[in-house]
């Protein structure tokens, strides 16, 4: 067994989960992900969470349609092939999970379950270290998060989406809400200075809308339901 992030620089021991997790699969499906028992000496790996993210992996990651074309396309490809390239892992799956505040350990466990190349040396650094910012700036200089503009620029998912990246994409609201919620933790990070300056110019009404969009997304995806533009909370 490799150490993963069970031991941190300087010899400090990170928090470790007692047993391997199932990324909330049993919680919504009512079925166990694994059959049989794990080897007795296997723990669930390191579970740092620099941003105190503790939400569950939503059913959409397990194949339930979400209404977000980028997420639905990537997850269906992963479940079909057991593979996805580096950018979809970061830009879509890790990004959205981080914006939603999903537990980095749960996100990492999901990658373990879904990908054929899930090895310690791939998953732990790429997801736990880089994708979810679980170790803070110990591993990467800033959270790898973005709104819809970046996804629209780097992919062709948005053309098939019920949402518009310029008008009502919930991922953009999630991005601003992520910055708002984590501003106290990120304010001393020079690499986040520019987005935080943009956040300062965002009105309280828009921030309130961002919060309500996040609650709507969390509730809808948490229930395994589909997001529709008509249900999206808007500015009051
Ligand atoms: S509009 Fe938003 S949710 Fe839809 S594909 Fe583009 S980034 Fe994803």
mmCIF file of C-alpha atoms and ligand atoms in Angstrom:
data_model
loop_
_atom_site.group_PDB
_atom_site.id
_atom_site.type_symbol
_atom_site.label_atom_id
_atom_site.label_comp_id
_atom_site.label_asym_id
_atom_site.label_seq_id
_atom_site.Cartn_x
_atom_site.Cartn_y
_atom_site.Cartn_z
ATOM 1 C CA UNK A 1 0.000 0.000 0.000
ATOM 2 C CA UNK A 2 1.405 3.401 -0.933
ATOM 3 C CA UNK A 3 1.222 6.183 1.604
ATOM 4 C CA UNK A 4 -0.871 8.506 -0.558
ATOM 5 C CA UNK A 5 -1.407 11.569 1.628
ATOM 6 C CA UNK A 6 -1.560 9.555 4.842
ATOM 7 C CA UNK A 7 1.723 11.173 5.831
ATOM 8 C CA UNK A 8 2.227 14.842 5.043
ATOM 9 C CA UNK A 9 5.488 16.804 4.662
ATOM 10 C CA UNK A 10 7.336 17.072 7.951
ATOM 11 C CA UNK A 11 6.010 13.669 9.017
ATOM 12 C CA UNK A 12 2.610 14.929 10.169
ATOM 13 C CA UNK A 13 -0.141 12.331 9.828
ATOM 14 C CA UNK A 14 -3.213 13.498 7.906
ATOM 15 C CA UNK A 15 -6.717 12.351 8.896
ATOM 16 C CA UNK A 16 -7.441 8.828 7.644
ATOM 17 C CA UNK A 17 -10.795 7.154 7.026
ATOM 18 C CA UNK A 18 -11.103 3.782 8.761
ATOM 19 C CA UNK A 19 -12.672 1.857 5.874
ATOM 20 C CA UNK A 20 -12.801 2.289 2.093
ATOM 21 C CA UNK A 21 -15.706 4.561 1.130
ATOM 22 C CA UNK A 22 -18.322 4.142 -1.593
ATOM 23 C CA UNK A 23 -18.733 7.816 -2.585
ATOM 24 C CA UNK A 24 -22.317 7.769 -1.211
ATOM 25 C CA UNK A 25 -23.448 5.061 -3.653
ATOM 26 C CA UNK A 26 -25.331 3.053 -1.007
ATOM 27 C CA UNK A 27 -26.845 6.245 0.430
ATOM 28 C CA UNK A 28 -28.988 6.957 -2.627
ATOM 29 C CA UNK A 29 -29.169 3.569 -4.353
ATOM 30 C CA UNK A 30 -29.865 1.420 -1.291
ATOM 31 C CA UNK A 31 -27.327 -1.115 -2.583
ATOM 32 C CA UNK A 32 -23.765 -1.838 -1.594
ATOM 33 C CA UNK A 33 -21.162 -0.810 -4.157
ATOM 34 C CA UNK A 34 -18.778 -3.622 -3.299
ATOM 35 C CA UNK A 35 -19.605 -7.249 -2.847
ATOM 36 C CA UNK A 36 -17.735 -9.065 -0.140
ATOM 37 C CA UNK A 37 -15.534 -7.610 2.559
ATOM 38 C CA UNK A 38 -12.479 -5.445 2.100
ATOM 39 C CA UNK A 39 -9.192 -6.895 3.241
ATOM 40 C CA UNK A 40 -8.998 -6.261 6.976
ATOM 41 C CA UNK A 41 -5.891 -4.112 6.772
ATOM 42 C CA UNK A 42 -7.258 -1.752 4.083
ATOM 43 C CA UNK A 43 -8.188 1.728 5.323
ATOM 44 C CA UNK A 44 -10.174 4.335 3.412
ATOM 45 C CA UNK A 45 -7.236 6.594 2.642
ATOM 46 C CA UNK A 46 -6.391 10.128 3.657
ATOM 47 C CA UNK A 47 -9.284 12.569 3.975
ATOM 48 C CA UNK A 48 -7.924 16.122 4.132
ATOM 49 C CA UNK A 49 -10.397 18.898 3.315
ATOM 50 C CA UNK A 50 -8.769 22.317 3.371
ATOM 51 C CA UNK A 51 -12.067 24.015 2.547
ATOM 52 C CA UNK A 52 -14.132 21.891 4.984
ATOM 53 C CA UNK A 53 -16.110 20.448 2.084
ATOM 54 C CA UNK A 54 -18.307 17.602 3.294
ATOM 55 C CA UNK A 55 -21.248 17.157 0.891
ATOM 56 C CA UNK A 56 -22.016 13.804 -0.740
ATOM 57 C CA UNK A 57 -21.271 12.810 -4.321
ATOM 58 C CA UNK A 58 -24.629 13.307 -6.097
ATOM 59 C CA UNK A 59 -26.310 10.470 -8.029
ATOM 60 C CA UNK A 60 -25.495 12.339 -11.275
ATOM 61 C CA UNK A 61 -21.906 11.104 -10.944
ATOM 62 C CA UNK A 62 -23.256 7.556 -10.924
ATOM 63 C CA UNK A 63 -25.228 8.026 -14.138
ATOM 64 C CA UNK A 64 -28.480 9.791 -13.126
ATOM 65 C CA UNK A 65 -29.171 12.587 -15.656
ATOM 66 C CA UNK A 66 -28.467 16.042 -14.209
ATOM 67 C CA UNK A 67 -29.562 18.378 -17.020
ATOM 68 C CA UNK A 68 -25.989 19.741 -17.208
ATOM 69 C CA UNK A 69 -24.762 18.591 -20.620
ATOM 70 C CA UNK A 70 -21.077 18.791 -19.653
ATOM 71 C CA UNK A 71 -21.540 16.576 -16.594
ATOM 72 C CA UNK A 72 -23.934 14.141 -18.267
ATOM 73 C CA UNK A 73 -21.693 13.703 -21.311
ATOM 74 C CA UNK A 74 -18.557 13.131 -19.276
ATOM 75 C CA UNK A 75 -20.121 10.764 -16.742
ATOM 76 C CA UNK A 76 -21.807 8.646 -19.416
ATOM 77 C CA UNK A 77 -18.495 8.368 -21.295
ATOM 78 C CA UNK A 78 -16.691 7.370 -18.106
ATOM 79 C CA UNK A 79 -19.260 4.700 -17.237
ATOM 80 C CA UNK A 80 -19.136 3.404 -20.796
ATOM 81 C CA UNK A 81 -15.367 3.241 -21.129
ATOM 82 C CA UNK A 82 -13.890 3.497 -17.642
ATOM 83 C CA UNK A 83 -11.770 6.344 -18.904
ATOM 84 C CA UNK A 84 -11.696 10.098 -19.528
ATOM 85 C CA UNK A 85 -8.868 12.459 -20.358
ATOM 86 C CA UNK A 86 -7.191 14.710 -17.861
ATOM 87 C CA UNK A 87 -9.124 17.851 -18.776
ATOM 88 C CA UNK A 88 -12.582 16.354 -18.313
ATOM 89 C CA UNK A 89 -11.461 14.956 -14.959
ATOM 90 C CA UNK A 90 -10.367 18.383 -13.839
ATOM 91 C CA UNK A 91 -12.529 20.873 -15.713
ATOM 92 C CA UNK A 92 -15.863 19.093 -15.326
ATOM 93 C CA UNK A 93 -15.837 16.390 -12.630
ATOM 94 C CA UNK A 94 -13.456 17.813 -10.035
ATOM 95 C CA UNK A 95 -14.482 21.386 -10.770
ATOM 96 C CA UNK A 96 -18.184 20.778 -10.251
ATOM 97 C CA UNK A 97 -17.610 18.625 -7.161
ATOM 98 C CA UNK A 98 -15.400 21.321 -5.641
ATOM 99 C CA UNK A 99 -17.932 24.050 -6.444
ATOM 100 C CA UNK A 100 -20.655 21.960 -4.789
ATOM 101 C CA UNK A 101 -18.518 21.437 -1.689
ATOM 102 C CA UNK A 102 -18.359 17.650 -2.047
ATOM 103 C CA UNK A 103 -16.010 15.896 0.362
ATOM 104 C CA UNK A 104 -12.635 15.490 -1.424
ATOM 105 C CA UNK A 105 -12.346 11.934 -0.091
ATOM 106 C CA UNK A 106 -15.749 11.072 -1.552
ATOM 107 C CA UNK A 107 -14.795 12.554 -4.929
ATOM 108 C CA UNK A 108 -11.578 10.554 -4.839
ATOM 109 C CA UNK A 109 -13.453 7.374 -3.911
ATOM 110 C CA UNK A 110 -15.758 7.949 -6.881
ATOM 111 C CA UNK A 111 -12.749 8.143 -9.207
ATOM 112 C CA UNK A 112 -11.497 4.893 -7.675
ATOM 113 C CA UNK A 113 -14.824 3.245 -8.530
ATOM 114 C CA UNK A 114 -15.290 4.727 -12.012
ATOM 115 C CA UNK A 115 -11.877 4.711 -13.718
ATOM 116 C CA UNK A 116 -9.906 1.765 -15.000
ATOM 117 C CA UNK A 117 -6.627 3.614 -14.382
ATOM 118 C CA UNK A 118 -7.440 4.299 -10.733
ATOM 119 C CA UNK A 119 -4.120 3.734 -9.002
ATOM 120 C CA UNK A 120 -2.765 5.527 -5.985
ATOM 121 C CA UNK A 121 -0.227 7.441 -8.061
ATOM 122 C CA UNK A 122 -2.953 8.668 -10.447
ATOM 123 C CA UNK A 123 -5.986 9.298 -8.278
ATOM 124 C CA UNK A 124 -4.636 10.564 -4.982
ATOM 125 C CA UNK A 125 -2.469 13.394 -6.406
ATOM 126 C CA UNK A 126 -4.734 14.257 -9.357
ATOM 127 C CA UNK A 127 -8.034 14.316 -7.485
ATOM 128 C CA UNK A 128 -7.281 14.737 -3.808
ATOM 129 C CA UNK A 129 -4.254 16.963 -4.346
ATOM 130 C CA UNK A 130 -5.011 18.924 -7.490
ATOM 131 C CA UNK A 131 -8.683 18.568 -8.470
ATOM 132 C CA UNK A 132 -10.359 19.234 -5.129
ATOM 133 C CA UNK A 133 -7.775 21.468 -3.382
ATOM 134 C CA UNK A 134 -8.085 19.117 -0.390
ATOM 135 C CA UNK A 135 -4.557 19.886 0.797
ATOM 136 C CA UNK A 136 -4.827 23.621 0.237
ATOM 137 C CA UNK A 137 -1.731 25.225 -1.246
ATOM 138 C CA UNK A 138 0.443 22.387 0.027
ATOM 139 C CA UNK A 139 -0.038 20.647 -3.309
ATOM 140 C CA UNK A 140 -1.338 23.204 -5.808
ATOM 141 C CA UNK A 141 -1.278 26.969 -5.859
ATOM 142 C CA UNK A 142 -5.024 27.596 -6.111
ATOM 143 C CA UNK A 143 -8.362 25.768 -6.364
ATOM 144 C CA UNK A 144 -8.949 24.509 -9.890
ATOM 145 C CA UNK A 145 -12.435 25.991 -10.311
ATOM 146 C CA UNK A 146 -14.182 27.791 -13.120
ATOM 147 C CA UNK A 147 -17.581 28.972 -14.281
ATOM 148 C CA UNK A 148 -19.316 28.236 -17.570
ATOM 149 C CA UNK A 149 -17.223 30.620 -19.695
ATOM 150 C CA UNK A 150 -14.142 28.441 -19.347
ATOM 151 C CA UNK A 151 -16.046 25.200 -20.033
ATOM 152 C CA UNK A 152 -17.683 26.795 -23.087
ATOM 153 C CA UNK A 153 -14.291 27.959 -24.364
ATOM 154 C CA UNK A 154 -12.531 24.637 -23.839
ATOM 155 C CA UNK A 155 -15.243 22.204 -24.966
ATOM 156 C CA UNK A 156 -18.289 21.778 -27.203
ATOM 157 C CA UNK A 157 -20.650 20.583 -24.454
ATOM 158 C CA UNK A 158 -22.623 23.834 -24.137
ATOM 159 C CA UNK A 159 -24.155 23.615 -27.615
ATOM 160 C CA UNK A 160 -26.209 20.605 -26.489
ATOM 161 C CA UNK A 161 -27.220 22.022 -23.108
ATOM 162 C CA UNK A 162 -30.594 23.309 -21.936
ATOM 163 C CA UNK A 163 -28.671 26.053 -20.122
ATOM 164 C CA UNK A 164 -26.768 28.891 -21.765
ATOM 165 C CA UNK A 165 -23.176 29.542 -20.636
ATOM 166 C CA UNK A 166 -23.759 33.287 -21.076
ATOM 167 C CA UNK A 167 -27.209 33.563 -19.525
ATOM 168 C CA UNK A 168 -28.305 31.050 -16.929
ATOM 169 C CA UNK A 169 -25.717 28.284 -16.463
ATOM 170 C CA UNK A 170 -25.818 27.267 -12.787
ATOM 171 C CA UNK A 171 -22.101 26.453 -12.835
ATOM 172 C CA UNK A 172 -21.302 30.155 -13.102
ATOM 173 C CA UNK A 173 -23.465 30.927 -10.060
ATOM 174 C CA UNK A 174 -21.798 28.030 -8.223
ATOM 175 C CA UNK A 175 -18.404 29.516 -9.075
ATOM 176 C CA UNK A 176 -19.249 32.918 -7.593
ATOM 177 C CA UNK A 177 -20.828 31.310 -4.548
ATOM 178 C CA UNK A 178 -17.719 29.166 -4.072
ATOM 179 C CA UNK A 179 -15.551 32.295 -4.010
ATOM 180 C CA UNK A 180 -17.976 34.047 -1.671
ATOM 181 C CA UNK A 181 -18.133 31.139 0.804
ATOM 182 C CA UNK A 182 -14.392 30.553 0.790
ATOM 183 C CA UNK A 183 -13.201 34.147 0.627
ATOM 184 C CA UNK A 184 -11.831 34.104 4.225
ATOM 185 C CA UNK A 185 -9.707 31.056 3.394
ATOM 186 C CA UNK A 186 -8.545 32.330 0.013
ATOM 187 C CA UNK A 187 -8.020 36.038 0.589
ATOM 188 C CA UNK A 188 -4.277 35.681 1.250
ATOM 189 C CA UNK A 189 -3.698 33.605 -1.867
ATOM 190 C CA UNK A 190 -2.219 35.904 -4.545
ATOM 191 C CA UNK A 191 -3.370 33.596 -7.335
ATOM 192 C CA UNK A 192 -7.002 34.139 -6.342
ATOM 193 C CA UNK A 193 -6.663 37.899 -5.925
ATOM 194 C CA UNK A 194 -8.120 38.788 -9.314
ATOM 195 C CA UNK A 195 -11.301 36.653 -9.047
ATOM 196 C CA UNK A 196 -11.821 37.941 -5.498
ATOM 197 C CA UNK A 197 -11.582 41.527 -6.790
ATOM 198 C CA UNK A 198 -14.277 40.660 -9.334
ATOM 199 C CA UNK A 199 -16.351 39.128 -6.538
ATOM 200 C CA UNK A 200 -16.123 42.421 -4.616
ATOM 201 C CA UNK A 201 -17.872 44.133 -7.524
ATOM 202 C CA UNK A 202 -20.697 41.587 -7.516
ATOM 203 C CA UNK A 203 -23.838 43.039 -5.962
ATOM 204 C CA UNK A 204 -25.447 41.580 -2.863
ATOM 205 C CA UNK A 205 -28.509 40.724 -4.943
ATOM 206 C CA UNK A 206 -26.419 38.649 -7.335
ATOM 207 C CA UNK A 207 -24.636 36.945 -4.423
ATOM 208 C CA UNK A 208 -27.973 36.095 -2.907
ATOM 209 C CA UNK A 209 -29.080 34.650 -6.232
ATOM 210 C CA UNK A 210 -25.840 32.609 -6.372
ATOM 211 C CA UNK A 211 -26.618 31.142 -2.939
ATOM 212 C CA UNK A 212 -30.146 30.242 -3.958
ATOM 213 C CA UNK A 213 -28.900 28.627 -7.170
ATOM 214 C CA UNK A 214 -26.459 26.536 -5.146
ATOM 215 C CA UNK A 215 -29.224 25.372 -2.775
ATOM 216 C CA UNK A 216 -31.419 24.491 -5.763
ATOM 217 C CA UNK A 217 -28.615 22.575 -7.476
ATOM 218 C CA UNK A 218 -27.681 20.731 -4.267
ATOM 219 C CA UNK A 219 -31.294 19.752 -3.529
ATOM 220 C CA UNK A 220 -32.125 18.731 -7.096
ATOM 221 C CA UNK A 221 -28.968 16.755 -7.769
ATOM 222 C CA UNK A 222 -29.018 15.320 -4.242
ATOM 223 C CA UNK A 223 -32.481 13.892 -4.987
ATOM 224 C CA UNK A 224 -31.214 12.435 -8.272
ATOM 225 C CA UNK A 225 -33.428 14.818 -10.267
ATOM 226 C CA UNK A 226 -32.834 16.870 -13.400
ATOM 227 C CA UNK A 227 -32.102 20.618 -13.408
ATOM 228 C CA UNK A 228 -34.297 22.668 -15.774
ATOM 229 C CA UNK A 229 -33.727 26.332 -16.663
ATOM 230 C CA UNK A 230 -37.377 27.119 -15.834
ATOM 231 C CA UNK A 231 -36.777 26.140 -12.177
ATOM 232 C CA UNK A 232 -33.613 28.186 -11.739
ATOM 233 C CA UNK A 233 -33.871 30.824 -8.985
ATOM 234 C CA UNK A 234 -33.361 34.320 -10.363
ATOM 235 C CA UNK A 235 -32.567 37.736 -8.946
ATOM 236 C CA UNK A 236 -35.333 39.153 -6.716
HETATM 237 S S1 LIG B 1 -24.112 25.623 -20.240
HETATM 238 FE FE1 LIG B 1 -23.182 25.168 -18.263
HETATM 239 S S2 LIG B 1 -24.051 23.198 -17.607
HETATM 240 FE FE2 LIG B 1 -24.435 23.428 -19.811
HETATM 241 S S3 LIG B 1 -22.715 22.383 -20.792
HETATM 242 FE FE3 LIG B 1 -22.175 24.556 -20.630
HETATM 243 S S4 LIG B 1 -21.028 24.729 -18.719
HETATM 244 FE FE4 LIG B 1 -22.101 22.755 -18.666
#
